[in-house]
PDB file of C-alpha atoms in Angstrom:
ATOM      1  CA  ASP F   1      57.779 202.209  15.659  1.00  0.00           C
ATOM      2  CA  THR F   2      58.243 204.623  18.522  1.00  0.00           C
ATOM      3  CA  GLU F   3      61.768 205.366  19.787  1.00  0.00           C
ATOM      4  CA  VAL F   4      60.515 205.912  23.326  1.00  0.00           C
ATOM      5  CA  THR F   5      59.432 202.660  24.954  1.00  0.00           C
ATOM      6  CA  GLN F   6      56.947 202.597  27.794  1.00  0.00           C
ATOM      7  CA  THR F   7      55.988 199.614  29.949  1.00  0.00           C
ATOM      8  CA  PRO F   8      53.513 198.318  30.777  1.00  0.00           C
ATOM      9  CA  LYS F   9      51.032 199.287  28.047  1.00  0.00           C
ATOM     10  CA  HIS F  10      48.096 198.742  30.389  1.00  0.00           C
ATOM     11  CA  LEU F  11      47.892 198.728  34.173  1.00  0.00           C
ATOM     12  CA  VAL F  12      44.954 198.126  36.479  1.00  0.00           C
ATOM     13  CA  MET F  13      45.553 198.749  40.152  1.00  0.00           C
ATOM     14  CA  GLY F  14      43.671 199.228  43.362  1.00  0.00           C
ATOM     15  CA  MET F  15      43.889 202.364  45.420  1.00  0.00           C
ATOM     16  CA  THR F  16      46.193 200.744  47.960  1.00  0.00           C
ATOM     17  CA  ASN F  17      48.664 199.240  45.479  1.00  0.00           C
ATOM     18  CA  LYS F  18      52.169 200.408  44.646  1.00  0.00           C
ATOM     19  CA  LYS F  19      53.285 200.146  41.042  1.00  0.00           C
ATOM     20  CA  SER F  20      55.802 201.768  38.705  1.00  0.00           C
ATOM     21  CA  LEU F  21      55.677 202.960  35.124  1.00  0.00           C
ATOM     22  CA  LYS F  22      58.853 202.718  33.093  1.00  0.00           C
ATOM     23  CA  CYS F  23      60.170 204.699  30.137  1.00  0.00           C
ATOM     24  CA  GLU F  24      63.320 204.160  28.091  1.00  0.00           C
ATOM     25  CA  GLN F  25      64.964 206.044  25.222  1.00  0.00           C
ATOM     26  CA  HIS F  26      68.291 205.511  23.478  1.00  0.00           C
ATOM     27  CA  MET F  27      68.399 208.653  21.352  1.00  0.00           C
ATOM     28  CA  GLY F  28      70.832 210.450  23.658  1.00  0.00           C
ATOM     29  CA  HIS F  29      68.157 212.931  24.661  1.00  0.00           C
ATOM     30  CA  ARG F  30      68.929 214.800  27.887  1.00  0.00           C
ATOM     31  CA  ALA F  31      65.401 216.022  28.667  1.00  0.00           C
ATOM     32  CA  MET F  32      62.654 213.609  29.672  1.00  0.00           C
ATOM     33  CA  TYR F  33      59.035 214.281  30.558  1.00  0.00           C
ATOM     34  CA  TRP F  34      55.981 212.706  32.156  1.00  0.00           C
ATOM     35  CA  TYR F  35      52.533 213.768  30.962  1.00  0.00           C
ATOM     36  CA  LYS F  36      49.016 212.779  31.972  1.00  0.00           C
ATOM     37  CA  GLN F  37      46.380 212.700  29.254  1.00  0.00           C
ATOM     38  CA  LYS F  38      42.646 212.301  29.659  1.00  0.00           C
ATOM     39  CA  ALA F  39      40.553 211.147  26.700  1.00  0.00           C
ATOM     40  CA  LYS F  40      40.383 213.660  23.834  1.00  0.00           C
ATOM     41  CA  LYS F  41      42.296 216.253  25.879  1.00  0.00           C
ATOM     42  CA  PRO F  42      45.802 217.653  25.458  1.00  0.00           C
ATOM     43  CA  PRO F  43      48.649 216.203  27.498  1.00  0.00           C
ATOM     44  CA  GLU F  44      49.193 217.820  30.895  1.00  0.00           C
ATOM     45  CA  LEU F  45      52.805 218.198  31.948  1.00  0.00           C
ATOM     46  CA  MET F  46      53.678 216.521  35.264  1.00  0.00           C
ATOM     47  CA  PHE F  47      57.469 216.423  35.538  1.00  0.00           C
ATOM     48  CA  VAL F  48      60.554 217.403  33.541  1.00  0.00           C
ATOM     49  CA  TYR F  49      64.029 215.987  34.013  1.00  0.00           C
ATOM     50  CA  SER F  50      66.982 217.775  32.471  1.00  0.00           C
ATOM     51  CA  TYR F  51      70.367 216.048  32.623  1.00  0.00           C
ATOM     52  CA  GLU F  52      68.906 213.540  35.087  1.00  0.00           C
ATOM     53  CA  LYS F  53      67.832 216.226  37.523  1.00  0.00           C
ATOM     54  CA  LEU F  54      64.235 217.138  38.262  1.00  0.00           C
ATOM     55  CA  SER F  55      63.750 220.619  36.857  1.00  0.00           C
ATOM     56  CA  ILE F  56      59.976 220.959  36.760  1.00  0.00           C
ATOM     57  CA  ASN F  57      57.264 219.584  39.049  1.00  0.00           C
ATOM     58  CA  GLU F  58      53.889 220.917  38.018  1.00  0.00           C
ATOM     59  CA  SER F  59      52.435 220.710  41.531  1.00  0.00           C
ATOM     60  CA  VAL F  60      51.756 217.011  41.132  1.00  0.00           C
ATOM     61  CA  PRO F  61      50.374 215.163  44.206  1.00  0.00           C
ATOM     62  CA  SER F  62      52.975 213.236  46.182  1.00  0.00           C
ATOM     63  CA  ARG F  63      51.284 209.935  45.342  1.00  0.00           C
ATOM     64  CA  PHE F  64      53.212 210.310  42.045  1.00  0.00           C
ATOM     65  CA  SER F  65      56.972 210.039  42.513  1.00  0.00           C
ATOM     66  CA  PRO F  66      59.336 210.374  39.534  1.00  0.00           C
ATOM     67  CA  GLU F  67      62.809 208.913  39.306  1.00  0.00           C
ATOM     68  CA  CYS F  68      65.542 209.203  36.687  1.00  0.00           C
ATOM     69  CA  PRO F  69      68.114 206.456  37.372  1.00  0.00           C
ATOM     70  CA  ASN F  70      70.242 207.366  34.326  1.00  0.00           C
ATOM     71  CA  SER F  71      70.079 209.339  31.108  1.00  0.00           C
ATOM     72  CA  SER F  72      68.061 206.649  29.300  1.00  0.00           C
ATOM     73  CA  LEU F  73      65.510 205.700  31.931  1.00  0.00           C
ATOM     74  CA  LEU F  74      62.609 207.430  33.589  1.00  0.00           C
ATOM     75  CA  ASN F  75      60.284 205.885  36.150  1.00  0.00           C
ATOM     76  CA  LEU F  76      57.044 207.022  37.693  1.00  0.00           C
ATOM     77  CA  HIS F  77      56.266 205.401  41.037  1.00  0.00           C
ATOM     78  CA  LEU F  78      52.600 205.223  41.965  1.00  0.00           C
ATOM     79  CA  HIS F  79      51.108 204.794  45.443  1.00  0.00           C
ATOM     80  CA  ALA F  80      47.646 205.230  46.878  1.00  0.00           C
ATOM     81  CA  LEU F  81      46.167 206.562  43.669  1.00  0.00           C
ATOM     82  CA  GLN F  82      42.619 207.829  43.289  1.00  0.00           C
ATOM     83  CA  PRO F  83      40.043 206.899  40.631  1.00  0.00           C
ATOM     84  CA  GLU F  84      40.510 210.328  39.014  1.00  0.00           C
ATOM     85  CA  ASP F  85      44.123 209.363  38.314  1.00  0.00           C
ATOM     86  CA  SER F  86      42.921 206.940  35.652  1.00  0.00           C
ATOM     87  CA  ALA F  87      44.399 208.238  32.387  1.00  0.00           C
ATOM     88  CA  LEU F  88      46.991 207.665  29.695  1.00  0.00           C
ATOM     89  CA  TYR F  89      50.463 208.427  31.044  1.00  0.00           C
ATOM     90  CA  LEU F  90      52.888 209.533  28.368  1.00  0.00           C
ATOM     91  CA  CYS F  91      56.644 209.721  28.524  1.00  0.00           C
ATOM     92  CA  ALA F  92      58.567 211.961  26.129  1.00  0.00           C
ATOM     93  CA  SER F  93      62.153 212.957  25.487  1.00  0.00           C
ATOM     94  CA  SER F  94      63.955 215.699  23.573  1.00  0.00           C
ATOM     95  CA  HIS F  95      67.480 216.910  22.830  1.00  0.00           C
ATOM     96  CA  GLY F  96      66.801 220.068  24.761  1.00  0.00           C
ATOM     97  CA  THR F  97      63.804 221.491  26.499  1.00  0.00           C
ATOM     98  CA  GLY F  98      62.933 223.615  23.457  1.00  0.00           C
ATOM     99  CA  GLU F  99      63.250 220.879  20.881  1.00  0.00           C
ATOM    100  CA  PRO F 100      60.455 218.675  19.496  1.00  0.00           C
ATOM    101  CA  GLN F 101      59.482 215.951  21.900  1.00  0.00           C
ATOM    102  CA  HIS F 102      59.402 212.269  21.004  1.00  0.00           C
ATOM    103  CA  PHE F 103      56.561 210.471  22.747  1.00  0.00           C
ATOM    104  CA  GLY F 104      56.079 206.894  23.760  1.00  0.00           C
ATOM    105  CA  ASP F 105      52.735 205.192  23.232  1.00  0.00           C
ATOM    106  CA  GLY F 106      51.876 205.526  26.880  1.00  0.00           C
ATOM    107  CA  THR F 107      50.621 203.410  29.738  1.00  0.00           C
ATOM    108  CA  ARG F 108      46.851 203.283  30.104  1.00  0.00           C
ATOM    109  CA  LEU F 109      46.226 203.293  33.831  1.00  0.00           C
ATOM    110  CA  SER F 110      42.954 202.310  35.451  1.00  0.00           C
ATOM    111  CA  ILE F 111      42.383 202.737  39.185  1.00  0.00           C
ATOM    112  CA  LEU F 112      39.709 200.544  40.723  1.00  0.00           C
TER     113      LEU F 112
ATOM    114  CA  ALA K   1      52.506 233.841  29.652  1.00  0.00           C
ATOM    115  CA  GLN K   2      51.935 231.769  26.553  1.00  0.00           C
ATOM    116  CA  SER K   3      48.821 230.220  25.083  1.00  0.00           C
ATOM    117  CA  VAL K   4      47.613 228.484  21.969  1.00  0.00           C
ATOM    118  CA  ALA K   5      44.116 228.197  20.559  1.00  0.00           C
ATOM    119  CA  GLN K   6      42.652 225.657  18.183  1.00  0.00           C
ATOM    120  CA  PRO K   7      39.220 227.092  17.409  1.00  0.00           C
ATOM    121  CA  GLU K   8      37.764 223.966  15.789  1.00  0.00           C
ATOM    122  CA  ASP K   9      37.031 220.841  17.794  1.00  0.00           C
ATOM    123  CA  GLN K  10      36.534 218.891  14.579  1.00  0.00           C
ATOM    124  CA  VAL K  11      37.284 219.372  10.914  1.00  0.00           C
ATOM    125  CA  ASN K  12      35.650 217.231   8.241  1.00  0.00           C
ATOM    126  CA  VAL K  13      37.111 217.042   4.747  1.00  0.00           C
ATOM    127  CA  ALA K  14      36.548 214.794   1.759  1.00  0.00           C
ATOM    128  CA  GLU K  15      39.386 212.530   0.667  1.00  0.00           C
ATOM    129  CA  GLY K  16      41.488 214.220  -1.991  1.00  0.00           C
ATOM    130  CA  ASN K  17      40.492 217.736  -0.940  1.00  0.00           C
ATOM    131  CA  PRO K  18      42.887 220.173   0.704  1.00  0.00           C
ATOM    132  CA  LEU K  19      42.748 220.393   4.484  1.00  0.00           C
ATOM    133  CA  THR K  20      43.501 223.148   6.981  1.00  0.00           C
ATOM    134  CA  VAL K  21      43.661 222.854  10.752  1.00  0.00           C
ATOM    135  CA  LYS K  22      43.806 226.231  12.450  1.00  0.00           C
ATOM    136  CA  CYS K  23      46.060 227.394  15.279  1.00  0.00           C
ATOM    137  CA  THR K  24      46.700 230.795  16.815  1.00  0.00           C
ATOM    138  CA  TYR K  25      49.181 231.552  19.562  1.00  0.00           C
ATOM    139  CA  SER K  26      50.261 234.132  22.066  1.00  0.00           C
ATOM    140  CA  VAL K  27      53.775 234.494  23.516  1.00  0.00           C
ATOM    141  CA  SER K  28      55.818 237.341  24.950  1.00  0.00           C
ATOM    142  CA  GLY K  29      58.963 236.621  22.971  1.00  0.00           C
ATOM    143  CA  ASN K  30      59.745 234.682  19.825  1.00  0.00           C
ATOM    144  CA  PRO K  31      57.498 231.682  19.287  1.00  0.00           C
ATOM    145  CA  TYR K  32      58.659 228.139  18.864  1.00  0.00           C
ATOM    146  CA  LEU K  33      55.711 226.375  17.222  1.00  0.00           C
ATOM    147  CA  PHE K  34      54.992 222.672  16.776  1.00  0.00           C
ATOM    148  CA  TRP K  35      52.350 220.388  15.311  1.00  0.00           C
ATOM    149  CA  TYR K  36      51.768 216.872  16.617  1.00  0.00           C
ATOM    150  CA  VAL K  37      49.361 214.145  15.535  1.00  0.00           C
ATOM    151  CA  GLN K  38      47.858 211.458  17.750  1.00  0.00           C
ATOM    152  CA  TYR K  39      46.248 208.280  16.477  1.00  0.00           C
ATOM    153  CA  PRO K  40      43.978 206.231  18.760  1.00  0.00           C
ATOM    154  CA  ASN K  41      45.833 204.424  21.539  1.00  0.00           C
ATOM    155  CA  ARG K  42      49.143 205.960  20.493  1.00  0.00           C
ATOM    156  CA  GLY K  43      51.402 208.721  21.746  1.00  0.00           C
ATOM    157  CA  LEU K  44      51.853 212.044  20.004  1.00  0.00           C
ATOM    158  CA  GLN K  45      53.951 212.086  16.836  1.00  0.00           C
ATOM    159  CA  PHE K  46      55.902 215.179  15.852  1.00  0.00           C
ATOM    160  CA  LEU K  47      54.923 216.553  12.412  1.00  0.00           C
ATOM    161  CA  LEU K  48      56.773 219.837  12.013  1.00  0.00           C
ATOM    162  CA  LYS K  49      58.159 222.887  13.776  1.00  0.00           C
ATOM    163  CA  TYR K  50      58.826 226.556  13.227  1.00  0.00           C
ATOM    164  CA  ILE K  51      61.703 228.183  15.081  1.00  0.00           C
ATOM    165  CA  THR K  52      62.964 230.786  12.639  1.00  0.00           C
ATOM    166  CA  GLY K  53      63.467 231.267   8.928  1.00  0.00           C
ATOM    167  CA  ASP K  54      61.089 230.506   6.070  1.00  0.00           C
ATOM    168  CA  ASN K  55      57.451 231.073   6.991  1.00  0.00           C
ATOM    169  CA  LEU K  56      56.363 227.937   5.123  1.00  0.00           C
ATOM    170  CA  VAL K  57      57.466 224.845   6.967  1.00  0.00           C
ATOM    171  CA  LYS K  58      57.304 221.381   5.443  1.00  0.00           C
ATOM    172  CA  GLY K  59      56.949 218.323   7.624  1.00  0.00           C
ATOM    173  CA  SER K  60      56.168 214.641   7.666  1.00  0.00           C
ATOM    174  CA  TYR K  61      53.515 212.843   5.586  1.00  0.00           C
ATOM    175  CA  GLY K  62      53.034 215.761   3.177  1.00  0.00           C
ATOM    176  CA  PHE K  63      51.944 218.237   5.840  1.00  0.00           C
ATOM    177  CA  GLU K  64      53.056 221.846   5.887  1.00  0.00           C
ATOM    178  CA  ALA K  65      52.320 224.863   8.032  1.00  0.00           C
ATOM    179  CA  GLU K  66      52.471 228.581   7.428  1.00  0.00           C
ATOM    180  CA  PHE K  67      53.763 230.917  10.113  1.00  0.00           C
ATOM    181  CA  ASN K  68      52.033 234.301  10.020  1.00  0.00           C
ATOM    182  CA  LYS K  69      53.502 236.710  12.539  1.00  0.00           C
ATOM    183  CA  SER K  70      50.999 239.505  12.002  1.00  0.00           C
ATOM    184  CA  GLN K  71      48.048 237.183  12.541  1.00  0.00           C
ATOM    185  CA  THR K  72      49.886 235.099  15.186  1.00  0.00           C
ATOM    186  CA  SER K  73      48.802 231.970  13.373  1.00  0.00           C
ATOM    187  CA  PHE K  74      50.398 228.667  12.449  1.00  0.00           C
ATOM    188  CA  HIS K  75      47.807 226.752  10.420  1.00  0.00           C
ATOM    189  CA  LEU K  76      48.468 223.175   9.369  1.00  0.00           C
ATOM    190  CA  LYS K  77      47.772 222.331   5.734  1.00  0.00           C
ATOM    191  CA  LYS K  78      47.879 219.445   3.302  1.00  0.00           C
ATOM    192  CA  PRO K  79      47.067 219.687  -0.413  1.00  0.00           C
ATOM    193  CA  SER K  80      45.244 216.359  -0.656  1.00  0.00           C
ATOM    194  CA  ALA K  81      43.760 214.611   2.383  1.00  0.00           C
ATOM    195  CA  LEU K  82      43.956 210.863   2.914  1.00  0.00           C
ATOM    196  CA  VAL K  83      41.580 208.753   4.981  1.00  0.00           C
ATOM    197  CA  SER K  84      44.639 207.711   6.998  1.00  0.00           C
ATOM    198  CA  ASP K  85      45.123 211.355   8.043  1.00  0.00           C
ATOM    199  CA  SER K  86      42.073 211.026  10.299  1.00  0.00           C
ATOM    200  CA  ALA K  87      43.424 211.630  13.796  1.00  0.00           C
ATOM    201  CA  LEU K  88      43.697 214.182  16.600  1.00  0.00           C
ATOM    202  CA  TYR K  89      45.999 217.119  15.883  1.00  0.00           C
ATOM    203  CA  PHE K  90      47.660 219.295  18.506  1.00  0.00           C
ATOM    204  CA  CYS K  91      49.349 222.639  17.999  1.00  0.00           C
ATOM    205  CA  ALA K  92      51.924 223.618  20.624  1.00  0.00           C
ATOM    206  CA  VAL K  93      53.905 226.735  21.464  1.00  0.00           C
ATOM    207  CA  ARG K  94      56.907 227.629  23.552  1.00  0.00           C
ATOM    208  CA  ASP K  95      58.298 231.082  24.238  1.00  0.00           C
ATOM    209  CA  GLY K  96      61.769 231.025  22.711  1.00  0.00           C
ATOM    210  CA  SER K  97      63.187 233.795  24.881  1.00  0.00           C
ATOM    211  CA  GLY K  98      64.877 233.265  28.188  1.00  0.00           C
ATOM    212  CA  GLY K  99      65.470 230.004  30.001  1.00  0.00           C
ATOM    213  CA  TYR K 100      63.451 226.842  30.003  1.00  0.00           C
ATOM    214  CA  GLN K 101      59.754 227.251  29.495  1.00  0.00           C
ATOM    215  CA  LYS K 102      57.329 224.421  29.101  1.00  0.00           C
ATOM    216  CA  VAL K 103      55.483 223.710  25.894  1.00  0.00           C
ATOM    217  CA  THR K 104      51.800 224.631  25.937  1.00  0.00           C
ATOM    218  CA  PHE K 105      49.470 222.424  23.899  1.00  0.00           C
ATOM    219  CA  GLY K 106      46.232 223.472  22.277  1.00  0.00           C
ATOM    220  CA  THR K 107      43.020 221.624  23.008  1.00  0.00           C
ATOM    221  CA  GLY K 108      43.300 219.542  19.851  1.00  0.00           C
ATOM    222  CA  THR K 109      41.345 219.269  16.605  1.00  0.00           C
ATOM    223  CA  LYS K 110      39.884 216.001  15.432  1.00  0.00           C
ATOM    224  CA  LEU K 111      40.350 215.615  11.694  1.00  0.00           C
ATOM    225  CA  GLN K 112      37.887 213.343   9.929  1.00  0.00           C
ATOM    226  CA  VAL K 113      38.653 212.532   6.295  1.00  0.00           C
ATOM    227  CA  ILE K 114      35.586 211.152   4.550  1.00  0.00           C
ATOM    228  CA  PRO K 115      36.114 208.571   1.779  1.00  0.00           C
TER     229      PRO K 115
END
């Protein structure tokens, strides 16, 4: 069982929809991450939150909007996505930004 | 700048034989090195890390890795492969000097253990 919980597991949305991905951890980790992963490729870092503040934005398009409401939760708000945004979106957390990351099982997103 | 290379897209090994998955890295400062495994439709699972200390690191599920500074390598090993070890393996590196730096993942190696 993973200690990082992501919902939903699957999401299909049209290009005009607005949806949100959710991530939760209760390990007391203070760093949380969003990654995008295409099939058989390594994860690509999107955002890093450290102590609930956005510390890294890897030049991600504004149609992706992260939010960290508290130390246990991380959201990714989606709006006007493109077909090329279809991917597995992974959330991870760690004690510090140099420590091993614990990953959730991801949300598989399909854009119609 | 930091980088990591996994030269083999796929490694095939017979069940019961030893396995090695190769990784080389490049960092400016001291390397923090990690191995992760990913099963189909799952997230990445942490296997082991090297920060400092003993060059032979032992991790989960019987895996170990050897840090070799002169060859800038961190190969993943297991004495006896199981069919259940078949998965995608990622090596990752972070420069341990200075402030926050992101982790860089290798391109991944698919391990196929043949019964």
